[in-house]
Short mmCIF file of N, CA and C in Angstrom, two decimals:
data_model
loop_
_atom_site.label_atom_id
_atom_site.label_comp_id
_atom_site.label_asym_id
_atom_site.label_seq_id
_atom_site.Cartn_x
_atom_site.Cartn_y
_atom_site.Cartn_z
N MET A 726 22.15 -13.64 5.83
CA MET A 726 21.51 -14.64 6.66
C MET A 726 22.48 -15.08 7.76
N ASN A 727 21.97 -15.20 8.95
CA ASN A 727 22.79 -15.58 10.10
C ASN A 727 22.87 -17.10 10.19
N ARG A 728 24.04 -17.66 9.95
CA ARG A 728 24.23 -19.11 9.98
C ARG A 728 24.32 -19.67 11.40
N LEU A 729 24.45 -18.80 12.39
CA LEU A 729 24.58 -19.25 13.77
C LEU A 729 23.37 -20.07 14.20
N PHE A 730 22.20 -19.72 13.72
CA PHE A 730 20.98 -20.40 14.13
C PHE A 730 20.34 -21.25 13.04
N SER A 731 21.08 -21.52 11.98
CA SER A 731 20.52 -22.35 10.92
C SER A 731 20.56 -23.82 11.35
N PRO A 732 19.64 -24.65 10.86
CA PRO A 732 19.61 -26.05 11.25
C PRO A 732 20.86 -26.79 10.77
N PRO A 733 21.29 -27.83 11.49
CA PRO A 733 22.47 -28.58 11.08
C PRO A 733 22.27 -29.21 9.70
N GLN A 734 23.33 -29.23 8.93
CA GLN A 734 23.29 -29.83 7.60
C GLN A 734 23.46 -31.34 7.71
N LEU A 735 22.72 -32.06 6.92
CA LEU A 735 22.81 -33.52 6.86
C LEU A 735 23.72 -33.88 5.70
N GLU A 736 24.75 -34.69 5.99
CA GLU A 736 25.68 -35.14 4.96
C GLU A 736 25.80 -36.65 5.05
N MET A 737 25.53 -37.33 3.94
CA MET A 737 25.67 -38.78 3.89
C MET A 737 27.07 -39.13 3.40
N PHE A 738 27.68 -40.17 3.98
CA PHE A 738 29.01 -40.60 3.57
C PHE A 738 28.89 -41.46 2.31
N SER A 739 29.83 -41.31 1.40
CA SER A 739 29.83 -42.13 0.19
C SER A 739 30.23 -43.57 0.52
N HIS A 740 31.05 -43.75 1.56
CA HIS A 740 31.45 -45.08 2.02
C HIS A 740 31.27 -45.13 3.54
N PRO A 741 30.32 -45.92 4.04
CA PRO A 741 30.13 -46.02 5.49
C PRO A 741 31.40 -46.50 6.18
N VAL A 742 31.57 -46.09 7.43
CA VAL A 742 32.69 -46.53 8.25
C VAL A 742 32.13 -47.24 9.49
N THR A 743 32.98 -47.98 10.16
CA THR A 743 32.56 -48.72 11.35
C THR A 743 32.93 -47.95 12.61
N GLY A 744 32.05 -47.95 13.58
CA GLY A 744 32.30 -47.34 14.88
C GLY A 744 32.00 -48.35 15.98
N ARG A 745 32.34 -47.99 17.21
CA ARG A 745 32.07 -48.84 18.37
C ARG A 745 31.26 -48.02 19.38
N VAL A 746 30.15 -48.58 19.83
CA VAL A 746 29.27 -47.88 20.77
C VAL A 746 29.96 -47.74 22.13
N GLU A 747 29.95 -46.53 22.66
CA GLU A 747 30.50 -46.24 23.99
C GLU A 747 29.38 -45.97 24.99
N GLU A 748 28.31 -45.35 24.53
CA GLU A 748 27.14 -45.06 25.37
C GLU A 748 25.92 -45.51 24.59
N ALA A 749 25.06 -46.30 25.20
CA ALA A 749 23.93 -46.94 24.52
C ALA A 749 23.14 -45.98 23.65
N ILE A 750 22.68 -46.50 22.51
CA ILE A 750 21.84 -45.76 21.57
C ILE A 750 20.54 -46.53 21.42
N ALA A 751 19.43 -45.83 21.60
CA ALA A 751 18.11 -46.45 21.48
C ALA A 751 17.23 -45.51 20.66
N PRO A 752 16.07 -46.00 20.20
CA PRO A 752 15.17 -45.13 19.45
C PRO A 752 14.86 -43.86 20.25
N ASN A 753 15.03 -42.72 19.65
CA ASN A 753 14.78 -41.41 20.27
C ASN A 753 15.71 -41.08 21.44
N PHE A 754 16.78 -41.88 21.65
CA PHE A 754 17.75 -41.61 22.70
C PHE A 754 19.16 -41.70 22.11
N PRO A 755 19.76 -40.56 21.80
CA PRO A 755 21.12 -40.59 21.25
C PRO A 755 22.12 -41.10 22.28
N GLY A 756 23.26 -41.53 21.78
CA GLY A 756 24.33 -42.01 22.64
C GLY A 756 25.66 -41.48 22.15
N ARG A 757 26.70 -42.29 22.32
CA ARG A 757 28.04 -41.87 21.90
C ARG A 757 28.77 -43.06 21.32
N ILE A 758 29.60 -42.80 20.30
CA ILE A 758 30.40 -43.87 19.70
C ILE A 758 31.85 -43.41 19.57
N TYR A 759 32.73 -44.39 19.38
CA TYR A 759 34.13 -44.14 19.07
C TYR A 759 34.30 -44.46 17.59
N CYS A 760 34.77 -43.47 16.84
CA CYS A 760 34.90 -43.64 15.40
C CYS A 760 35.94 -42.65 14.89
N MET A 761 36.74 -43.07 13.93
CA MET A 761 37.75 -42.20 13.32
C MET A 761 38.65 -41.56 14.38
N ALA A 762 39.08 -42.39 15.37
CA ALA A 762 40.02 -41.99 16.42
C ALA A 762 39.49 -40.90 17.35
N SER A 763 38.16 -40.80 17.51
CA SER A 763 37.58 -39.80 18.39
C SER A 763 36.20 -40.26 18.88
N TYR A 764 35.70 -39.62 19.92
CA TYR A 764 34.36 -39.90 20.44
C TYR A 764 33.38 -38.89 19.87
N TRP A 765 32.20 -39.40 19.47
CA TRP A 765 31.20 -38.58 18.81
C TRP A 765 29.82 -38.83 19.40
N PRO A 766 28.97 -37.79 19.48
CA PRO A 766 27.56 -38.05 19.74
C PRO A 766 27.00 -38.82 18.54
N ALA A 767 26.05 -39.70 18.78
CA ALA A 767 25.50 -40.51 17.69
C ALA A 767 24.03 -40.79 17.94
N LYS A 768 23.31 -40.96 16.83
CA LYS A 768 21.90 -41.34 16.89
C LYS A 768 21.59 -42.20 15.68
N PHE A 769 20.46 -42.90 15.74
CA PHE A 769 20.06 -43.74 14.62
C PHE A 769 19.72 -42.87 13.41
N TYR A 770 20.16 -43.30 12.24
CA TYR A 770 19.82 -42.62 10.99
C TYR A 770 18.33 -42.77 10.70
N GLN A 771 17.82 -43.98 10.90
CA GLN A 771 16.40 -44.25 10.63
C GLN A 771 15.61 -44.03 11.92
N HIS A 772 14.72 -43.06 11.89
CA HIS A 772 13.96 -42.71 13.09
C HIS A 772 13.04 -43.83 13.55
N HIS A 773 12.66 -44.71 12.64
CA HIS A 773 11.74 -45.80 12.99
C HIS A 773 12.47 -47.06 13.46
N CYS A 774 13.79 -47.00 13.61
CA CYS A 774 14.57 -48.16 14.03
C CYS A 774 14.13 -48.60 15.43
N THR A 775 13.88 -49.89 15.60
CA THR A 775 13.42 -50.40 16.90
C THR A 775 14.54 -51.10 17.67
N ASN A 776 15.73 -51.17 17.09
CA ASN A 776 16.86 -51.81 17.76
C ASN A 776 17.45 -50.88 18.80
N SER A 777 18.30 -51.44 19.64
CA SER A 777 19.13 -50.68 20.56
C SER A 777 20.56 -51.16 20.40
N LEU A 778 21.50 -50.27 20.59
CA LEU A 778 22.91 -50.63 20.53
C LEU A 778 23.50 -50.43 21.92
N VAL A 779 24.27 -51.40 22.38
CA VAL A 779 24.84 -51.36 23.72
C VAL A 779 26.35 -51.12 23.64
N PRO A 780 26.95 -50.63 24.71
CA PRO A 780 28.40 -50.39 24.70
C PRO A 780 29.19 -51.62 24.28
N GLY A 781 30.20 -51.37 23.45
CA GLY A 781 31.05 -52.43 22.92
C GLY A 781 30.59 -52.99 21.59
N GLN A 782 29.36 -52.73 21.22
CA GLN A 782 28.79 -53.26 19.98
C GLN A 782 29.25 -52.42 18.78
N PRO A 783 29.59 -53.06 17.66
CA PRO A 783 29.95 -52.29 16.46
C PRO A 783 28.70 -51.73 15.79
N CYS A 784 28.89 -50.66 15.04
CA CYS A 784 27.79 -50.06 14.28
C CYS A 784 28.37 -49.50 12.99
N LYS A 785 27.50 -49.22 12.05
CA LYS A 785 27.91 -48.64 10.77
C LYS A 785 27.52 -47.16 10.77
N VAL A 786 28.47 -46.29 10.48
CA VAL A 786 28.24 -44.85 10.42
C VAL A 786 27.98 -44.47 8.97
N VAL A 787 26.80 -43.92 8.70
CA VAL A 787 26.40 -43.63 7.32
C VAL A 787 26.37 -42.15 6.98
N GLY A 788 26.46 -41.28 8.00
CA GLY A 788 26.41 -39.85 7.72
C GLY A 788 26.64 -39.04 8.97
N ILE A 789 26.48 -37.72 8.82
CA ILE A 789 26.67 -36.80 9.94
C ILE A 789 25.65 -35.67 9.82
N GLU A 790 25.14 -35.24 10.95
CA GLU A 790 24.21 -34.11 11.02
C GLU A 790 24.72 -33.18 12.11
N GLY A 791 25.26 -32.03 11.71
CA GLY A 791 25.93 -31.17 12.67
C GLY A 791 27.19 -31.88 13.15
N ILE A 792 27.29 -32.16 14.47
CA ILE A 792 28.41 -32.94 14.99
C ILE A 792 27.98 -34.33 15.42
N THR A 793 26.75 -34.72 15.10
CA THR A 793 26.21 -36.03 15.49
C THR A 793 26.32 -37.01 14.35
N LEU A 794 26.97 -38.15 14.61
CA LEU A 794 27.08 -39.19 13.59
C LEU A 794 25.77 -39.96 13.50
N LEU A 795 25.41 -40.37 12.29
CA LEU A 795 24.20 -41.14 12.03
C LEU A 795 24.58 -42.58 11.84
N VAL A 796 23.99 -43.47 12.63
CA VAL A 796 24.41 -44.88 12.63
C VAL A 796 23.24 -45.82 12.31
N VAL A 797 23.63 -47.01 11.88
CA VAL A 797 22.69 -48.12 11.70
C VAL A 797 23.35 -49.35 12.32
N PRO A 798 22.54 -50.29 12.84
CA PRO A 798 23.12 -51.51 13.38
C PRO A 798 23.82 -52.33 12.29
N LEU A 799 24.84 -53.07 12.67
CA LEU A 799 25.51 -53.97 11.70
C LEU A 799 24.71 -55.24 11.53
#
């Protein structure tokens, strides 16, 4: 099986970590956060989330899908 085109794996963290929003995140619009000493693409973990996160706001990182961190508002 060719893994090059397989869908990204979803991995949930056993202990959430805190990140800081660098580029706004809104429902269906991914953004970017600073977390674990690096910048990461990020999107909401819950697809039905109606909140938005603005630059400078903290967020909780609960998992990763491919190279995109999954976040929830604090």
